[in-house]
XYZ file of N, CA and C in Angstrom:
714
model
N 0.839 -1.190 0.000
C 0.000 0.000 0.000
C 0.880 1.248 0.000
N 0.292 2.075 -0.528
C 1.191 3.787 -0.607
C 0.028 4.843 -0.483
N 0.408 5.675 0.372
C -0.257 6.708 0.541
C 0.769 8.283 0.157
N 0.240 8.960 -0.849
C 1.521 10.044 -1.004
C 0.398 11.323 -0.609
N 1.644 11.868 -0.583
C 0.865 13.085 0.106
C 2.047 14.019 -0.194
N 1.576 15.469 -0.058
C 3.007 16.714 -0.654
C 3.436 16.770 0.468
N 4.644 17.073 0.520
C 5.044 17.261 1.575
C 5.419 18.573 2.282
N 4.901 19.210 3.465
C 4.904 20.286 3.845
C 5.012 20.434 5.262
N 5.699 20.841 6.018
C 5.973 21.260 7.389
C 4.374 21.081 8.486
N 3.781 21.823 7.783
C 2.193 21.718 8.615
C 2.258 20.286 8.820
N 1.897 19.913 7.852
C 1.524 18.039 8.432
C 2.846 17.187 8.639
N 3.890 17.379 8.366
C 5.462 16.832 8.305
C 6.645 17.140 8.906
N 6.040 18.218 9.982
C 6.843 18.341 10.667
C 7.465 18.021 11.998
N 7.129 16.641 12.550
C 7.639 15.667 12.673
C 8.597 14.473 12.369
N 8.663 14.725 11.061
C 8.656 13.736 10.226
C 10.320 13.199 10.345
N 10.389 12.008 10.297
C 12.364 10.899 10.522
C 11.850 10.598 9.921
N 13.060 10.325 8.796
C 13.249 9.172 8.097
C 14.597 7.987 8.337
N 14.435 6.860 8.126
C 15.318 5.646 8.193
C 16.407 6.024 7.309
N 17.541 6.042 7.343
C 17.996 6.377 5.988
C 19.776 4.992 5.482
N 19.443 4.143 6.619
C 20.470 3.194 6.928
C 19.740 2.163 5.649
N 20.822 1.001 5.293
C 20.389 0.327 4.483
C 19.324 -1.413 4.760
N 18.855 -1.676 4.271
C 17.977 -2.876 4.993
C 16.747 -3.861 3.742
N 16.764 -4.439 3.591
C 15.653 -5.159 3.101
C 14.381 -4.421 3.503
N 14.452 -4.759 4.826
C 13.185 -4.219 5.538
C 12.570 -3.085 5.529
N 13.519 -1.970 4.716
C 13.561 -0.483 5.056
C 13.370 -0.342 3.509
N 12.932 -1.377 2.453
C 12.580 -1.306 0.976
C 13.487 -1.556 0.018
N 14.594 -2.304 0.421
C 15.831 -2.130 -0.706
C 15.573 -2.868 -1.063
N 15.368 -4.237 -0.709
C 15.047 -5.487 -1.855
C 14.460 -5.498 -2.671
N 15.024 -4.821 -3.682
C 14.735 -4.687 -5.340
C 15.508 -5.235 -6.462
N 15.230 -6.030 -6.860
C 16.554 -6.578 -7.805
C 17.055 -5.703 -8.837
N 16.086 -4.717 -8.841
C 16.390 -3.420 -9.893
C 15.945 -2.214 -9.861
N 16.465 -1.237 -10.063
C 15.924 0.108 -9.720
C 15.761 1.116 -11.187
N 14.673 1.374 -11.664
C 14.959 2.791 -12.850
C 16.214 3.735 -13.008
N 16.564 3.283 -13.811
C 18.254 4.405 -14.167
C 17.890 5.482 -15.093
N 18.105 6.935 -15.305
C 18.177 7.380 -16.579
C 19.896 7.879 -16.928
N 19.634 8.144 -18.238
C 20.705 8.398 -19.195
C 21.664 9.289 -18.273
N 21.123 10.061 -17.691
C 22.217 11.384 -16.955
C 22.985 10.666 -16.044
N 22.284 9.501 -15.192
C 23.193 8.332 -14.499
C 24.154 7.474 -14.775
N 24.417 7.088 -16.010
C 24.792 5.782 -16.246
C 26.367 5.550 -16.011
N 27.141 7.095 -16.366
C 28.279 7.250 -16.207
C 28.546 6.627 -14.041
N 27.719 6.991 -13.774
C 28.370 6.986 -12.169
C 27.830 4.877 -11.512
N 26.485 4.637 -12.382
C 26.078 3.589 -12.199
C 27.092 2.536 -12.913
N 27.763 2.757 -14.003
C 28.242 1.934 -14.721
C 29.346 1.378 -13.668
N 30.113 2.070 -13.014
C 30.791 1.897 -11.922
C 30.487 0.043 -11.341
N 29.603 -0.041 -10.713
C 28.604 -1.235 -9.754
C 27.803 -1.820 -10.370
N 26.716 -1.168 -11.133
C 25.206 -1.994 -11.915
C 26.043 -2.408 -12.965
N 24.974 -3.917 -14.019
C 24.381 -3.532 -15.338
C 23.330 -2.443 -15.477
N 23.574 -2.399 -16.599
C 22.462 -1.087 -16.957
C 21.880 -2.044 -18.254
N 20.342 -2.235 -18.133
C 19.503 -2.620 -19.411
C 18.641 -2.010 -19.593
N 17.874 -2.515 -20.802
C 16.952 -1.469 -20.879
C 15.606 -2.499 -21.252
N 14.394 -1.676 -20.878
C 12.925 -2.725 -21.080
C 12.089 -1.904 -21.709
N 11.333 -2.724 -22.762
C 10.314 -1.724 -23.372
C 9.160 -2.354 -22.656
N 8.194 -1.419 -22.239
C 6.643 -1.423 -22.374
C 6.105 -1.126 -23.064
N 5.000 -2.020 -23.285
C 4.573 -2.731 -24.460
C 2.927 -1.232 -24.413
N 2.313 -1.642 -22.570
C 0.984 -0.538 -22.646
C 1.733 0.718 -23.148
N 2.917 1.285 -22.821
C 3.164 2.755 -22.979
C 4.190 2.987 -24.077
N 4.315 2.105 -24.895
C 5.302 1.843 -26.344
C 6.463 2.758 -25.927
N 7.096 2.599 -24.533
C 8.162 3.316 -24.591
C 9.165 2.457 -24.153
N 10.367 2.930 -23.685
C 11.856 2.188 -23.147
C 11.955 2.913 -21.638
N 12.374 1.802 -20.981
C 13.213 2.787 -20.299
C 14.657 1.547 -19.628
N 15.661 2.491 -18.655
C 16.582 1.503 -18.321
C 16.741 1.428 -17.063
N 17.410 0.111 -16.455
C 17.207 -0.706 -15.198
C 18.485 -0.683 -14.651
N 18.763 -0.375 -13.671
C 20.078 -0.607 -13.024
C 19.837 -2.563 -12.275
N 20.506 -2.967 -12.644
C 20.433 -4.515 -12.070
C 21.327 -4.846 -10.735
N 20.428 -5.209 -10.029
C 20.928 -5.428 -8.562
C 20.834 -6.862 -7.788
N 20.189 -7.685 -8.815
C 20.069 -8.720 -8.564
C 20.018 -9.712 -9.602
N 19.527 -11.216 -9.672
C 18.839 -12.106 -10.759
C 17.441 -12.627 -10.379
N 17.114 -12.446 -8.991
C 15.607 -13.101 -8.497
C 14.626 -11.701 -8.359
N 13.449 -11.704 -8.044
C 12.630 -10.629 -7.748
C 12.930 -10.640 -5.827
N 13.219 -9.362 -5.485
C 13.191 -9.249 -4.387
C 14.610 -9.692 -3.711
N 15.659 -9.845 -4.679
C 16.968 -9.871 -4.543
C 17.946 -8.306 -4.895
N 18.577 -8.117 -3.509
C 19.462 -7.112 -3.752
C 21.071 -7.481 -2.970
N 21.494 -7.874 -4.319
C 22.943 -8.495 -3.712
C 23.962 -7.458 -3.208
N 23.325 -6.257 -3.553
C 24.553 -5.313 -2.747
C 24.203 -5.010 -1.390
N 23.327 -5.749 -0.862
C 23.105 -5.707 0.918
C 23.682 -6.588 1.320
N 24.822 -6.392 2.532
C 25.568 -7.219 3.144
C 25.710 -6.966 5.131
N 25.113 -8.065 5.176
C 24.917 -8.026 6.812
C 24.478 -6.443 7.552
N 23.470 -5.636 6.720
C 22.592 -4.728 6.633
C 23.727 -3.385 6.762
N 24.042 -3.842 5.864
C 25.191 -2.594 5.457
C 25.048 -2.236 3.350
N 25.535 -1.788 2.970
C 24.954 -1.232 1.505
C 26.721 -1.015 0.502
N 26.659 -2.317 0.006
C 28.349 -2.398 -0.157
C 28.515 -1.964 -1.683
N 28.395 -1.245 -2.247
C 28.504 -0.314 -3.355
C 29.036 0.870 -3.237
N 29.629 1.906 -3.825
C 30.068 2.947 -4.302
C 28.850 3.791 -4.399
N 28.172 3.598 -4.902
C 26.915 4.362 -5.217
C 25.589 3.689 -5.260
N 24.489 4.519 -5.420
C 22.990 3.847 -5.644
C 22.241 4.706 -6.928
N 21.342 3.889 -7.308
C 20.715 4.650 -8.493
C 19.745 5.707 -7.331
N 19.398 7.134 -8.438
C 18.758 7.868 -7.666
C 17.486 7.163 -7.173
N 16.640 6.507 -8.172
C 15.481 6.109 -7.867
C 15.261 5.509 -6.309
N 16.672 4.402 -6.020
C 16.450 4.207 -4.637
C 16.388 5.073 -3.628
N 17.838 6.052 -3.727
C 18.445 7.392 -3.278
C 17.000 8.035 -2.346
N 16.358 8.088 -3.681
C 14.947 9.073 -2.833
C 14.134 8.756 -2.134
N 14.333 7.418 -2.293
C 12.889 6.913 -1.218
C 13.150 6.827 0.182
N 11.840 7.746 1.196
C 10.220 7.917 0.524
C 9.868 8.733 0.047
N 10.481 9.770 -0.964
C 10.111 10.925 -1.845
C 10.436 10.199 -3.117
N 9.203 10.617 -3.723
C 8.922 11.299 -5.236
C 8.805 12.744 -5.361
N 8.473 12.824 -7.081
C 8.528 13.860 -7.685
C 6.860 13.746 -8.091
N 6.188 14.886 -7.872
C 4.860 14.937 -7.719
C 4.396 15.890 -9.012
N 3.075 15.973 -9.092
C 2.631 17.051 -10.404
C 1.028 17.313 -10.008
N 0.553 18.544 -9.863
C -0.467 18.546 -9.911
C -1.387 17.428 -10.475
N -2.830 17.570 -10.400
C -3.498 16.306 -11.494
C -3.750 16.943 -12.648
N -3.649 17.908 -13.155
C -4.240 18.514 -14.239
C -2.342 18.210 -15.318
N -1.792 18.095 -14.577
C -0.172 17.942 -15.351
C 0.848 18.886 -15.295
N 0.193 20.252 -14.882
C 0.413 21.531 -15.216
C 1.350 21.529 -13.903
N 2.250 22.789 -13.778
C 2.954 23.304 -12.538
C 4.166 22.467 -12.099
N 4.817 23.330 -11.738
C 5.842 23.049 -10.977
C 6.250 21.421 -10.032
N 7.033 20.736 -10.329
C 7.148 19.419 -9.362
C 6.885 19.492 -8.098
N 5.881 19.137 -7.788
C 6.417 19.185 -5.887
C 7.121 17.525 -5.408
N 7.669 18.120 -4.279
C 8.235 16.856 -3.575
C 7.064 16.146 -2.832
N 6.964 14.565 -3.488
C 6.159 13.772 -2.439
C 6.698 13.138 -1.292
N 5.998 12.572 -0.671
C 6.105 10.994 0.320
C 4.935 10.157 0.401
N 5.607 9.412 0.540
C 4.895 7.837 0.493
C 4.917 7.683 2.107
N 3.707 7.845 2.929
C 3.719 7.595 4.367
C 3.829 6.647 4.407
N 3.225 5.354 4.123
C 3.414 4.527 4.373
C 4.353 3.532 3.814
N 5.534 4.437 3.405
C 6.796 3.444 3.054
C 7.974 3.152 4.695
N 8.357 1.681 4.235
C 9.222 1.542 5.612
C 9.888 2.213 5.711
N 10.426 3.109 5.031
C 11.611 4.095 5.504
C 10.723 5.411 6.421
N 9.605 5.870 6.404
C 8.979 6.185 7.326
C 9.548 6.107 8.890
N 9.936 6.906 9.540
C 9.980 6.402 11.122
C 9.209 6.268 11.974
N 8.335 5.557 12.705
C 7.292 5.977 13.846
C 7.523 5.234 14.984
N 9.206 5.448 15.240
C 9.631 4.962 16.633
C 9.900 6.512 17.108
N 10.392 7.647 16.319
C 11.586 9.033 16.331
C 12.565 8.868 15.817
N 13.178 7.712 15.630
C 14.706 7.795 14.929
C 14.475 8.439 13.679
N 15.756 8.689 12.926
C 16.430 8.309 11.806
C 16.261 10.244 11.843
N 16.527 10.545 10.336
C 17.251 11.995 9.722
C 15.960 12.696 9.737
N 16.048 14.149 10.489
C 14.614 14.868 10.235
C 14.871 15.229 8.975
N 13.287 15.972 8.824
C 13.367 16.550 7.406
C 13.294 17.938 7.392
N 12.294 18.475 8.539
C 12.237 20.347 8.454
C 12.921 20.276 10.362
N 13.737 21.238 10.426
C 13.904 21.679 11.765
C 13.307 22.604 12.748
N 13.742 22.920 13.606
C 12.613 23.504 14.705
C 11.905 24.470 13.566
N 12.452 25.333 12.874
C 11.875 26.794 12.301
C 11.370 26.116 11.199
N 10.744 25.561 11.029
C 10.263 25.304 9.596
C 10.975 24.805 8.648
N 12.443 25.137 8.477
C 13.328 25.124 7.344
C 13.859 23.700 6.777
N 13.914 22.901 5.807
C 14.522 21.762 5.269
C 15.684 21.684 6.145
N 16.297 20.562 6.605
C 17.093 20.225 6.990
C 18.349 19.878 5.589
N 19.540 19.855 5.784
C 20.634 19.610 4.598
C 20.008 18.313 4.096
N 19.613 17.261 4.893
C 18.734 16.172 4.419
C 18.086 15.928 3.159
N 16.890 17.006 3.506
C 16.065 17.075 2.564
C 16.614 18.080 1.821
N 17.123 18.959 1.845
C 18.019 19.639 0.385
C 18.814 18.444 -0.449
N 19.462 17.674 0.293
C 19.924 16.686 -0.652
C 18.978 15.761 -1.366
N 18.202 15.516 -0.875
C 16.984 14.480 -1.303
C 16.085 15.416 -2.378
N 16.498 16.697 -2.194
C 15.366 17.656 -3.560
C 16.360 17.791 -4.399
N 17.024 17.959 -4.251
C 18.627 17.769 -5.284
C 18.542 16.570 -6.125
N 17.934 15.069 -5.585
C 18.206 13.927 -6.142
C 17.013 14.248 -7.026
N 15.944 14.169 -6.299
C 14.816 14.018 -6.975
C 14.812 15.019 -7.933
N 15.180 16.396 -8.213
C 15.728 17.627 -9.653
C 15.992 16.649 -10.542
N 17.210 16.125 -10.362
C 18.349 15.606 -11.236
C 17.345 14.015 -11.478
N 16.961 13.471 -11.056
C 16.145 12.443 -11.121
C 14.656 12.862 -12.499
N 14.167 13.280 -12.332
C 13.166 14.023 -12.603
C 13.150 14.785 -14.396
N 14.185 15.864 -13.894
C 14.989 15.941 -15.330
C 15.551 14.852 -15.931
N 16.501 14.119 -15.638
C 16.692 13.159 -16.250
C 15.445 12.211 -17.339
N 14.959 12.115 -15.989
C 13.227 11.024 -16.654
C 12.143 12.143 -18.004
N 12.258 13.211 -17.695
C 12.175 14.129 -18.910
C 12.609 14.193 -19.866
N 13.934 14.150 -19.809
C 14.743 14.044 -21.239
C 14.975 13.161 -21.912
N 14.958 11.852 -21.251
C 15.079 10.206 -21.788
C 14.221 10.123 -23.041
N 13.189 10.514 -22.950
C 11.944 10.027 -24.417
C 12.880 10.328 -25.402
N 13.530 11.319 -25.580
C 14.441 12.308 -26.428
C 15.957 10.607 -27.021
N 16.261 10.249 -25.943
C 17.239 9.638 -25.856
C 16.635 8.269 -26.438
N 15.373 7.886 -26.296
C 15.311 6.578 -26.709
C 14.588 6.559 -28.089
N 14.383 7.734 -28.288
C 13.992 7.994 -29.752
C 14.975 7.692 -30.589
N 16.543 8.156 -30.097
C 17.571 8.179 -31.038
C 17.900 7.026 -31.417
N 17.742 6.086 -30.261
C 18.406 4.646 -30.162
C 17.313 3.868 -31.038
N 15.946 3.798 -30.997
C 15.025 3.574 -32.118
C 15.656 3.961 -32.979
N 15.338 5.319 -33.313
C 16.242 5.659 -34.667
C 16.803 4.802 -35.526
N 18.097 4.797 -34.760
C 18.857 4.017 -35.168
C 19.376 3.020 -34.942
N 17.967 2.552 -34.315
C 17.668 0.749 -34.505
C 19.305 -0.026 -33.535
N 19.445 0.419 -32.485
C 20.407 0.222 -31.674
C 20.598 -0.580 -30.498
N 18.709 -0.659 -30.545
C 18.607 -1.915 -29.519
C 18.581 -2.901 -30.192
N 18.516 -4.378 -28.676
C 18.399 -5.542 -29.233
C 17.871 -6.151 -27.858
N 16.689 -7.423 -28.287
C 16.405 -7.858 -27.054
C 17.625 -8.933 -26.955
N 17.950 -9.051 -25.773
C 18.754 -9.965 -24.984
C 18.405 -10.860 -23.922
N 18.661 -11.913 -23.801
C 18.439 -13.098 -22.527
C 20.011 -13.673 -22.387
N 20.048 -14.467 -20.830
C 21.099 -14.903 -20.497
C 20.589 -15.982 -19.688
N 20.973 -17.226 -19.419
C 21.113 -18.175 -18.759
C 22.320 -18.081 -17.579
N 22.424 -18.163 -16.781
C 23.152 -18.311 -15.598
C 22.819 -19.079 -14.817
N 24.252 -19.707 -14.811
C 24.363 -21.167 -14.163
C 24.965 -20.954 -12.804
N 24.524 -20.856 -11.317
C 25.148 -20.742 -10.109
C 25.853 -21.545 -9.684
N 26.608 -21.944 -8.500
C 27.673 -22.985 -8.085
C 26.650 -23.696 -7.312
N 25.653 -23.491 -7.125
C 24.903 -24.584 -6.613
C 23.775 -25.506 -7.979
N 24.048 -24.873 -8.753
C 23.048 -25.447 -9.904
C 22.276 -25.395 -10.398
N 21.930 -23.856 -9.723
C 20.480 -23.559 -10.088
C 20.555 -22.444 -11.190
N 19.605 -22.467 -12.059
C 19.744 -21.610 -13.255
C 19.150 -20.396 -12.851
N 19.606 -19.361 -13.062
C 18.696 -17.625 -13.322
C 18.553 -17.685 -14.691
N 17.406 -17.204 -15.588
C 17.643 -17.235 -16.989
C 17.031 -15.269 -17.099
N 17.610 -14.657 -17.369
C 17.260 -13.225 -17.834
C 16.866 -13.115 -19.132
N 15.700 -12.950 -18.743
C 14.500 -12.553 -20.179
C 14.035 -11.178 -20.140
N 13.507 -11.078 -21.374
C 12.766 -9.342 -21.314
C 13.225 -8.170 -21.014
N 14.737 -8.097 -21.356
C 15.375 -7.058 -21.393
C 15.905 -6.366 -23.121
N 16.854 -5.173 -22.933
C 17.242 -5.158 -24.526
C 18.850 -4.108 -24.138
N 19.587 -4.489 -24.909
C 20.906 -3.885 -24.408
C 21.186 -3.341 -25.801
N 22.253 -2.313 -25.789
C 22.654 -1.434 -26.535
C 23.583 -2.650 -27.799
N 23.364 -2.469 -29.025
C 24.343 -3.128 -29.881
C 25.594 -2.936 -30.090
N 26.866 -3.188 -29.636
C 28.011 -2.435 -29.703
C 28.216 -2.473 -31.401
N 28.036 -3.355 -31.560
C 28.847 -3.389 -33.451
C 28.016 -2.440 -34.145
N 26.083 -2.209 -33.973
C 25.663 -1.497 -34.889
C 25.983 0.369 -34.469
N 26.519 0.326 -33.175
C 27.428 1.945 -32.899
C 28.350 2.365 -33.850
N 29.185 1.077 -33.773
C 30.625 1.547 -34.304
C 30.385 1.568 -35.305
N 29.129 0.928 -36.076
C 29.387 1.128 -37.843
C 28.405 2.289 -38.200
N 28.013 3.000 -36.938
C 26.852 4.845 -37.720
C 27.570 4.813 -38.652
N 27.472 6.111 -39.560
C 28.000 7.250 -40.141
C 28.298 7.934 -39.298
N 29.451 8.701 -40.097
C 30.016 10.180 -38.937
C 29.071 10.860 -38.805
N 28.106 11.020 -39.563
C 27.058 11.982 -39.032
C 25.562 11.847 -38.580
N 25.590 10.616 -38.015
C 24.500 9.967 -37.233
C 25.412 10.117 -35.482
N 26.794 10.084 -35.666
C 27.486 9.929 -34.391
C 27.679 11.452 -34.559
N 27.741 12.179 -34.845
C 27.811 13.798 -34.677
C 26.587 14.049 -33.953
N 25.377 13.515 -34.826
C 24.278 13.866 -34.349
C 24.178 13.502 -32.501
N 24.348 12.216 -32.019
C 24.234 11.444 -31.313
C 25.267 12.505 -29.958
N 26.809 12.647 -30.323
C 27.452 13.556 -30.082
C 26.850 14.710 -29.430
N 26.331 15.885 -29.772
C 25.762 17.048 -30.261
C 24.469 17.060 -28.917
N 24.091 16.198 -29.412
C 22.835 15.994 -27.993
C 23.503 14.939 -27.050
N 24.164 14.793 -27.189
C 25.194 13.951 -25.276
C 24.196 12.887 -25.380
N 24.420 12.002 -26.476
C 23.645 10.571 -26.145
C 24.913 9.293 -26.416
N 26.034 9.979 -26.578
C 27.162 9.333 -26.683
C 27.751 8.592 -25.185
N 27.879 9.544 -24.325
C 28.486 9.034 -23.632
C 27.094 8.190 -22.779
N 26.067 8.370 -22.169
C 25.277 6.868 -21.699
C 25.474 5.712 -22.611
N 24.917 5.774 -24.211
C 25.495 4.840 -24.783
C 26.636 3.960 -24.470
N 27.654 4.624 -24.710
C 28.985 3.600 -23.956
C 29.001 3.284 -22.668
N 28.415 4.410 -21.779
C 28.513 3.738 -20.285
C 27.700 2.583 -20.476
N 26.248 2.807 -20.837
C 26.036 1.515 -20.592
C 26.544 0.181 -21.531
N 26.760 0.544 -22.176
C 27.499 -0.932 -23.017
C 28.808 -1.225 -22.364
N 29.513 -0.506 -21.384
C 31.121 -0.627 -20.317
C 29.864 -1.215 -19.337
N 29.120 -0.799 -18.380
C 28.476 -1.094 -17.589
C 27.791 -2.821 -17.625
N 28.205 -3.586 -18.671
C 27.666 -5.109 -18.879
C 28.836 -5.753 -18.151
N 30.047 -5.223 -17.736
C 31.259 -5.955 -17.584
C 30.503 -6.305 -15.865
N 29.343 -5.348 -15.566
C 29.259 -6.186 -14.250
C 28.127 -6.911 -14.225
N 27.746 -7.843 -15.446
C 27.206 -8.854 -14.780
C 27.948 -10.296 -14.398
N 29.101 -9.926 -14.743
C 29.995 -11.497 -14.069
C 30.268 -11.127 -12.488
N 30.554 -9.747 -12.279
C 30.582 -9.057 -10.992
C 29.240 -9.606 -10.137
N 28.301 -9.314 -10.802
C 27.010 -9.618 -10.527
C 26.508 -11.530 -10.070
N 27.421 -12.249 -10.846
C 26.931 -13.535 -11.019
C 28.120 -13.890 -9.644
N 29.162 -13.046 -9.292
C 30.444 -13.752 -8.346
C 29.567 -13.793 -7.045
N 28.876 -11.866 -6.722
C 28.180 -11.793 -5.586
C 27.341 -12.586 -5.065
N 26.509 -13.302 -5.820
C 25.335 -14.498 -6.245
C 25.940 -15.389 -5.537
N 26.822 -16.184 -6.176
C 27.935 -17.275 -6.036
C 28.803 -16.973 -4.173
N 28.836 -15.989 -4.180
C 30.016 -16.148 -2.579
C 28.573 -15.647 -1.595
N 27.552 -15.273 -1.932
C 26.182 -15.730 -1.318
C 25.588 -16.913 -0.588
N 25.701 -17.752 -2.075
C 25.490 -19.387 -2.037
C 26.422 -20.311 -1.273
N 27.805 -19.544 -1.483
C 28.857 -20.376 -0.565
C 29.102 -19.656 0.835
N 28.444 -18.998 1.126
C 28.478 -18.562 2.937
C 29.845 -18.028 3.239
């Protein structure tokens, strides 16, 4: 269940959030929404793929954190053993909100009833005695900007890659040290060979609007799914 609501001092000013890492506290996600403005810092830790929906004929891309649903192999004895996180996790329990009419300015949501919620008192306030955001939540409106924009500009980005016919669906079989298969279906990854053979001036184009460099991050960013399959593996072996 989710209940969002804007978020504003009158009713929220109380308000902790959890901000330590945990299953329990919502991380167990085997994957989180990436956009293009990310991929350089995600490529680091994730794969980066990408999934079309079929109701909304669009793309978008996945930071991979696991191979099962409800698997997040970068949690370790409730600690968060990565370099970084995709924003999408970053923010939660805020979203990026919009009037209903579509119109106006983003506001910042919350999801009350997400576990990162506090209703013991712990964890990071959000407004302090005077009303004012805490550095907290300046950082968390910072993510969600850059989050937000990002998810704006992507349509732009996956148009190009249509374009020029750059995806490809992909599956993988993975075989664990205990024997059990993961098979990854229903994804689509960037083509490295049909990049390198554009024209110079499909890659100018590509260039020109900064769709160059996600491109390569995420096609560098596949080197961690063996990264991905070791964590799995020294899991299974305790």
């Amino acid at each position: 269940m989710t209940d969002h609501q804007i978020l504003n001092f009158a009713d929220h000013q109380s308000l902790r959030v959890h901000t330590e890492a945990g299953a329990e506290l919502g991380d167990g996600e085997m994957a989180y929404l990436a956009v293009p403005a990310e991929f350089r810092v995600l490529a680091c830790e994730f794969p980066v793929v990408f999934r079309y929906n079929a109701a909304n004929e669009n793309f978008s891309a996945l930071a991979l954190l696991g191979f099962e649903s409800g698997e997040n192999l970068f949690l370790q004895d409730g600690n968060w053993d990565a370099s970084c996180k995709p924003l999408a996790m970053s923010i939660q329990p805020f979203l990026v909100g919009r009037p209903q009419d579509g119109e106006g300015q983003a506001q910042v949501h919350l999801d009350v009833d997400h576990p990162r919620v506090s209703k013991n008192g712990d964890g990071m306030r959000v407004f302090d005695d005077n009303g004012r955001p805490t550095p907290y939540l300046e950082q968390i409106s910072e993510m969600l900007g850059a989050l937000d924009d990002g998810y704006q500009a992507s349509g732009d980005f996956y148009a190009a890659l249509e374009r020029y016919d750059l995806l490809e669906p992909f599956s993988m079989d993975v075989t664990m040290d205990d024997g059990k298969e993961n098979r990854m279906v229903g994804y689509h990854l960037i083509n490295e060979e049909k990049v390198q053979a554009l024209e110079p001036g499909a890659l100018a184009e590509l260039h020109t609007a900064g769709y160059l460099e996600p491109i390569f991050m995420s096609i560098a960013s596949l080197g961690n799914l063996s990264k991905l399959v070791r964590r799995k593996n020294k899991l299974i072996n305790g």
